[in-house]
Amino acid sequence: GNSVTQMEGPVTLSEEAFLTINCTYTATGYPSLFWYVQYPGEGLQLLLKATKADDKGSNKGFEATYRKETTSFHLEKGSVQVSDSAVYFCALRGQGGSEKLVFGKGMKLTVNP
Amino acid sequence: EPEVTQTPSHQVTQMGQEVILRCVPISNHLYFYWYRQILGQKVEFLVSFYNNEISEKSEIFDDQFSVERPDGSNFTLKIRSTKLEDSAMYFCASSDGGRETQYFGPGTRLLVL
């Protein structure tokens, strides 16, 4: 079945550091790929998405590119801020009629000033 | 901005008791979902609901679970006879007719003693 593997952390960075969170997936065909973020005390919020190969999703300075050849969707940000401290989840929705999201385990990021 | 809300935020119950978790999806959304996250594990899909019936469910969603949309605004998850292993964070989500993005609530943390 479909699955997502991501870096688990936790990770602590200093403000303005470069961030990469690796995410790889296993799925047949062309799934849609997502990054969700969960800030303390809040629900999962969609951060960005990509629905076909080579698409780049971007939002709030974060980027991820759908790489079919490496089955990856790594999340990057050039300069993190304290406000980026959160848990980050990579997820996919399989091709076809299924609506369910399949999530990675999530990675907790703490950014220190 | 419209958001998904969930009540209660925390619930403690005794094993064998029934619990009902409540969600108010975004008002014009048509598709509704429940997910759960056992501590330290992945977010897992439970069920999706459309047009007053279950459209998809996982193997976790056995006869102990049921969902209902009792009125035009609420969406509930009932666990008939809770087990210790039902302790988890339960997330409700909803999406509009396009189904591309699922919007999540803040979750209900259920503890079964």
PDB file of N, CA, C and O in Angstrom, chain A residues 4 32 34 36 38 41-44 46 49 51 89 93 97-101 103-105, chain B residues 31 33 35 37 40-43 45 48 55-56 91 99-107:
ATOM      1  N   VAL A   4       4.476   6.830   3.479  1.00  0.00           N
ATOM      2  CA  VAL A   4       5.324   8.015   3.500  1.00  0.00           C
ATOM      3  C   VAL A   4       6.360   7.844   4.602  1.00  0.00           C
ATOM      4  O   VAL A   4       6.028   7.446   5.723  1.00  0.00           O
ATOM      5  N   SER A  32      -0.926  12.756  -5.178  1.00  0.00           N
ATOM      6  CA  SER A  32      -0.773  14.159  -4.800  1.00  0.00           C
ATOM      7  C   SER A  32       0.010  14.204  -3.496  1.00  0.00           C
ATOM      8  O   SER A  32      -0.192  13.350  -2.621  1.00  0.00           O
ATOM      9  N   PHE A  34       1.645  16.476  -0.126  1.00  0.00           N
ATOM     10  CA  PHE A  34       1.310  17.601   0.744  1.00  0.00           C
ATOM     11  C   PHE A  34       2.324  17.720   1.871  1.00  0.00           C
ATOM     12  O   PHE A  34       2.891  16.722   2.324  1.00  0.00           O
ATOM     13  N   TYR A  36       1.881  19.349   5.668  1.00  0.00           N
ATOM     14  CA  TYR A  36       1.038  19.977   6.681  1.00  0.00           C
ATOM     15  C   TYR A  36       1.921  20.411   7.843  1.00  0.00           C
ATOM     16  O   TYR A  36       2.946  19.790   8.136  1.00  0.00           O
ATOM     17  N   GLN A  38       1.726  21.733  12.036  1.00  0.00           N
ATOM     18  CA  GLN A  38       0.901  21.834  13.250  1.00  0.00           C
ATOM     19  C   GLN A  38       1.623  22.713  14.251  1.00  0.00           C
ATOM     20  O   GLN A  38       2.639  22.303  14.838  1.00  0.00           O
ATOM     21  N   GLY A  41      -0.841  23.652  19.940  1.00  0.00           N
ATOM     22  CA  GLY A  41      -2.223  23.885  20.326  1.00  0.00           C
ATOM     23  C   GLY A  41      -3.200  24.035  19.171  1.00  0.00           C
ATOM     24  O   GLY A  41      -4.379  24.320  19.385  1.00  0.00           O
ATOM     25  N   GLU A  42      -2.730  23.842  17.943  1.00  0.00           N
ATOM     26  CA  GLU A  42      -3.601  24.036  16.788  1.00  0.00           C
ATOM     27  C   GLU A  42      -3.728  22.751  15.971  1.00  0.00           C
ATOM     28  O   GLU A  42      -3.067  21.759  16.235  1.00  0.00           O
ATOM     29  N   GLY A  43      -4.611  22.797  14.975  1.00  0.00           N
ATOM     30  CA  GLY A  43      -4.787  21.645  14.095  1.00  0.00           C
ATOM     31  C   GLY A  43      -3.760  21.608  12.997  1.00  0.00           C
ATOM     32  O   GLY A  43      -2.886  22.468  12.889  1.00  0.00           O
ATOM     33  N   LEU A  44      -3.858  20.587  12.176  1.00  0.00           N
ATOM     34  CA  LEU A  44      -2.973  20.461  11.012  1.00  0.00           C
ATOM     35  C   LEU A  44      -3.389  21.496   9.965  1.00  0.00           C
ATOM     36  O   LEU A  44      -4.559  21.570   9.592  1.00  0.00           O
ATOM     37  N   LEU A  46      -2.596  23.016   6.055  1.00  0.00           N
ATOM     38  CA  LEU A  46      -1.889  22.760   4.812  1.00  0.00           C
ATOM     39  C   LEU A  46      -0.836  23.843   4.607  1.00  0.00           C
ATOM     40  O   LEU A  46      -1.138  25.032   4.625  1.00  0.00           O
ATOM     41  N   LYS A  49       1.413  22.089  -1.433  1.00  0.00           N
ATOM     42  CA  LYS A  49       1.066  20.831  -2.085  1.00  0.00           C
ATOM     43  C   LYS A  49       1.585  20.831  -3.515  1.00  0.00           C
ATOM     44  O   LYS A  49       1.912  21.883  -4.080  1.00  0.00           O
ATOM     45  N   THR A  51       0.656  18.388  -7.189  1.00  0.00           N
ATOM     46  CA  THR A  51      -0.227  17.329  -7.669  1.00  0.00           C
ATOM     47  C   THR A  51       0.320  16.567  -8.859  1.00  0.00           C
ATOM     48  O   THR A  51      -0.264  15.557  -9.259  1.00  0.00           O
ATOM     49  N   PHE A  89       4.388  17.596   8.831  1.00  0.00           N
ATOM     50  CA  PHE A  89       3.947  16.285   8.354  1.00  0.00           C
ATOM     51  C   PHE A  89       3.953  16.254   6.827  1.00  0.00           C
ATOM     52  O   PHE A  89       3.349  17.117   6.191  1.00  0.00           O
ATOM     53  N   ARG A  93      -1.936  11.662  -1.102  1.00  0.00           N
ATOM     54  CA  ARG A  93      -3.235  11.094  -1.451  1.00  0.00           C
ATOM     55  C   ARG A  93      -3.055  10.327  -2.753  1.00  0.00           C
ATOM     56  O   ARG A  93      -2.577  10.868  -3.743  1.00  0.00           O
ATOM     57  N   GLY A  97      -9.680   7.080  -6.856  1.00  0.00           N
ATOM     58  CA  GLY A  97     -10.820   7.612  -6.117  1.00  0.00           C
ATOM     59  C   GLY A  97     -10.627   7.779  -4.628  1.00  0.00           C
ATOM     60  O   GLY A  97     -11.429   8.434  -3.975  1.00  0.00           O
ATOM     61  N   SER A  98      -9.558   7.218  -4.055  1.00  0.00           N
ATOM     62  CA  SER A  98      -9.413   7.286  -2.602  1.00  0.00           C
ATOM     63  C   SER A  98      -9.155   8.721  -2.152  1.00  0.00           C
ATOM     64  O   SER A  98      -8.388   9.445  -2.767  1.00  0.00           O
ATOM     65  N   GLU A  99      -9.835   9.107  -1.080  1.00  0.00           N
ATOM     66  CA  GLU A  99      -9.646  10.444  -0.539  1.00  0.00           C
ATOM     67  C   GLU A  99      -8.700  10.473   0.659  1.00  0.00           C
ATOM     68  O   GLU A  99      -8.333  11.542   1.114  1.00  0.00           O
ATOM     69  N   LYS A 100      -8.350   9.318   1.174  1.00  0.00           N
ATOM     70  CA  LYS A 100      -7.610   9.338   2.419  1.00  0.00           C
ATOM     71  C   LYS A 100      -6.205   9.858   2.227  1.00  0.00           C
ATOM     72  O   LYS A 100      -5.549   9.614   1.211  1.00  0.00           O
ATOM     73  N   LEU A 101      -5.755  10.628   3.225  1.00  0.00           N
ATOM     74  CA  LEU A 101      -4.383  11.074   3.273  1.00  0.00           C
ATOM     75  C   LEU A 101      -3.567  10.036   4.048  1.00  0.00           C
ATOM     76  O   LEU A 101      -4.003   9.543   5.078  1.00  0.00           O
ATOM     77  N   PHE A 103      -0.042   9.734   5.999  1.00  0.00           N
ATOM     78  CA  PHE A 103       0.910  10.660   6.608  1.00  0.00           C
ATOM     79  C   PHE A 103       2.214   9.982   6.977  1.00  0.00           C
ATOM     80  O   PHE A 103       2.268   8.795   7.297  1.00  0.00           O
ATOM     81  N   GLY A 104       3.279  10.791   6.998  1.00  0.00           N
ATOM     82  CA  GLY A 104       4.502  10.413   7.675  1.00  0.00           C
ATOM     83  C   GLY A 104       4.338  10.652   9.167  1.00  0.00           C
ATOM     84  O   GLY A 104       3.307  11.153   9.622  1.00  0.00           O
ATOM     85  N   LYS A 105       5.365  10.335   9.927  1.00  0.00           N
ATOM     86  CA  LYS A 105       5.269  10.388  11.384  1.00  0.00           C
ATOM     87  C   LYS A 105       5.320  11.802  11.936  1.00  0.00           C
ATOM     88  O   LYS A 105       4.987  12.021  13.091  1.00  0.00           O
TER      89      LYS A 105
ATOM     90  N   TYR B  31     -17.410  17.098   2.240  1.00  0.00           N
ATOM     91  CA  TYR B  31     -16.730  15.849   2.547  1.00  0.00           C
ATOM     92  C   TYR B  31     -16.126  15.966   3.934  1.00  0.00           C
ATOM     93  O   TYR B  31     -15.518  16.989   4.272  1.00  0.00           O
ATOM     94  N   TYR B  33     -14.081  13.903   7.335  1.00  0.00           N
ATOM     95  CA  TYR B  33     -13.119  12.838   7.612  1.00  0.00           C
ATOM     96  C   TYR B  33     -12.800  12.799   9.105  1.00  0.00           C
ATOM     97  O   TYR B  33     -12.847  13.818   9.797  1.00  0.00           O
ATOM     98  N   TYR B  35      -9.490  11.238  11.425  1.00  0.00           N
ATOM     99  CA  TYR B  35      -8.175  10.634  11.512  1.00  0.00           C
ATOM    100  C   TYR B  35      -7.828  10.517  12.996  1.00  0.00           C
ATOM    101  O   TYR B  35      -8.403  11.220  13.839  1.00  0.00           O
ATOM    102  N   GLN B  37      -4.262   9.909  15.785  1.00  0.00           N
ATOM    103  CA  GLN B  37      -2.826   9.770  15.969  1.00  0.00           C
ATOM    104  C   GLN B  37      -2.561   9.239  17.366  1.00  0.00           C
ATOM    105  O   GLN B  37      -2.746   9.970  18.349  1.00  0.00           O
ATOM    106  N   GLY B  40       3.159   9.130  19.420  1.00  0.00           N
ATOM    107  CA  GLY B  40       4.407   8.621  18.860  1.00  0.00           C
ATOM    108  C   GLY B  40       4.259   7.899  17.539  1.00  0.00           C
ATOM    109  O   GLY B  40       5.253   7.437  16.975  1.00  0.00           O
ATOM    110  N   GLN B  41       3.013   7.823  17.040  1.00  0.00           N
ATOM    111  CA  GLN B  41       2.799   7.113  15.780  1.00  0.00           C
ATOM    112  C   GLN B  41       2.257   8.062  14.711  1.00  0.00           C
ATOM    113  O   GLN B  41       2.090   9.256  14.944  1.00  0.00           O
ATOM    114  N   LYS B  42       2.013   7.500  13.533  1.00  0.00           N
ATOM    115  CA  LYS B  42       1.571   8.327  12.417  1.00  0.00           C
ATOM    116  C   LYS B  42       0.107   8.722  12.554  1.00  0.00           C
ATOM    117  O   LYS B  42      -0.681   8.038  13.221  1.00  0.00           O
ATOM    118  N   VAL B  43      -0.257   9.796  11.892  1.00  0.00           N
ATOM    119  CA  VAL B  43      -1.664  10.140  11.737  1.00  0.00           C
ATOM    120  C   VAL B  43      -2.283   9.113  10.785  1.00  0.00           C
ATOM    121  O   VAL B  43      -1.766   8.880   9.689  1.00  0.00           O
ATOM    122  N   PHE B  45      -5.780   7.495   8.838  1.00  0.00           N
ATOM    123  CA  PHE B  45      -7.134   7.701   8.337  1.00  0.00           C
ATOM    124  C   PHE B  45      -8.085   6.701   8.985  1.00  0.00           C
ATOM    125  O   PHE B  45      -7.778   5.517   9.116  1.00  0.00           O
ATOM    126  N   SER B  48     -14.128   8.420   5.792  1.00  0.00           N
ATOM    127  CA  SER B  48     -14.604   9.594   5.073  1.00  0.00           C
ATOM    128  C   SER B  48     -16.107   9.468   4.881  1.00  0.00           C
ATOM    129  O   SER B  48     -16.653   8.358   4.826  1.00  0.00           O
ATOM    130  N   SER B  55     -18.050   6.926   2.707  1.00  0.00           N
ATOM    131  CA  SER B  55     -17.543   6.705   1.357  1.00  0.00           C
ATOM    132  C   SER B  55     -16.283   5.831   1.361  1.00  0.00           C
ATOM    133  O   SER B  55     -15.984   5.167   0.372  1.00  0.00           O
ATOM    134  N   GLU B  56     -15.570   5.854   2.462  1.00  0.00           N
ATOM    135  CA  GLU B  56     -14.370   5.027   2.571  1.00  0.00           C
ATOM    136  C   GLU B  56     -14.043   4.855   4.048  1.00  0.00           C
ATOM    137  O   GLU B  56     -14.275   5.762   4.840  1.00  0.00           O
ATOM    138  N   PHE B  91      -8.550  13.700  14.993  1.00  0.00           N
ATOM    139  CA  PHE B  91      -8.682  14.885  14.160  1.00  0.00           C
ATOM    140  C   PHE B  91      -9.875  14.733  13.226  1.00  0.00           C
ATOM    141  O   PHE B  91     -10.034  13.708  12.566  1.00  0.00           O
ATOM    142  N   ARG B  99     -12.315  18.541  -3.211  1.00  0.00           N
ATOM    143  CA  ARG B  99     -11.656  17.498  -2.409  1.00  0.00           C
ATOM    144  C   ARG B  99     -10.140  17.569  -2.416  1.00  0.00           C
ATOM    145  O   ARG B  99      -9.476  16.670  -1.921  1.00  0.00           O
ATOM    146  N   GLU B 100      -9.557  18.598  -2.967  1.00  0.00           N
ATOM    147  CA  GLU B 100      -8.103  18.602  -3.086  1.00  0.00           C
ATOM    148  C   GLU B 100      -7.431  18.855  -1.751  1.00  0.00           C
ATOM    149  O   GLU B 100      -6.416  18.258  -1.433  1.00  0.00           O
ATOM    150  N   THR B 101      -8.007  19.754  -0.966  1.00  0.00           N
ATOM    151  CA  THR B 101      -7.388  20.113   0.304  1.00  0.00           C
ATOM    152  C   THR B 101      -8.320  19.769   1.447  1.00  0.00           C
ATOM    153  O   THR B 101      -9.491  20.146   1.432  1.00  0.00           O
ATOM    154  N   GLN B 102      -7.797  19.069   2.437  1.00  0.00           N
ATOM    155  CA  GLN B 102      -8.549  18.769   3.645  1.00  0.00           C
ATOM    156  C   GLN B 102      -8.125  19.736   4.741  1.00  0.00           C
ATOM    157  O   GLN B 102      -6.929  19.917   4.985  1.00  0.00           O
ATOM    158  N   TYR B 103      -9.112  20.341   5.376  1.00  0.00           N
ATOM    159  CA  TYR B 103      -8.872  21.305   6.443  1.00  0.00           C
ATOM    160  C   TYR B 103      -9.151  20.619   7.773  1.00  0.00           C
ATOM    161  O   TYR B 103     -10.223  20.057   7.978  1.00  0.00           O
ATOM    162  N   PHE B 104      -8.164  20.696   8.653  1.00  0.00           N
ATOM    163  CA  PHE B 104      -8.213  19.935   9.901  1.00  0.00           C
ATOM    164  C   PHE B 104      -8.601  20.800  11.090  1.00  0.00           C
ATOM    165  O   PHE B 104      -8.253  21.978  11.161  1.00  0.00           O
ATOM    166  N   GLY B 105      -9.269  20.172  12.038  1.00  0.00           N
ATOM    167  CA  GLY B 105      -9.521  20.794  13.328  1.00  0.00           C
ATOM    168  C   GLY B 105      -8.336  20.596  14.263  1.00  0.00           C
ATOM    169  O   GLY B 105      -7.372  19.918  13.910  1.00  0.00           O
ATOM    170  N   PRO B 106      -8.421  21.182  15.479  1.00  0.00           N
ATOM    171  CA  PRO B 106      -7.304  21.119  16.426  1.00  0.00           C
ATOM    172  C   PRO B 106      -7.166  19.787  17.128  1.00  0.00           C
ATOM    173  O   PRO B 106      -6.158  19.541  17.786  1.00  0.00           O
ATOM    174  N   GLY B 107      -8.169  18.935  17.015  1.00  0.00           N
ATOM    175  CA  GLY B 107      -8.074  17.608  17.609  1.00  0.00           C
ATOM    176  C   GLY B 107      -8.738  17.494  18.970  1.00  0.00           C
ATOM    177  O   GLY B 107      -8.903  18.486  19.681  1.00  0.00           O
TER     178      GLY B 107
END
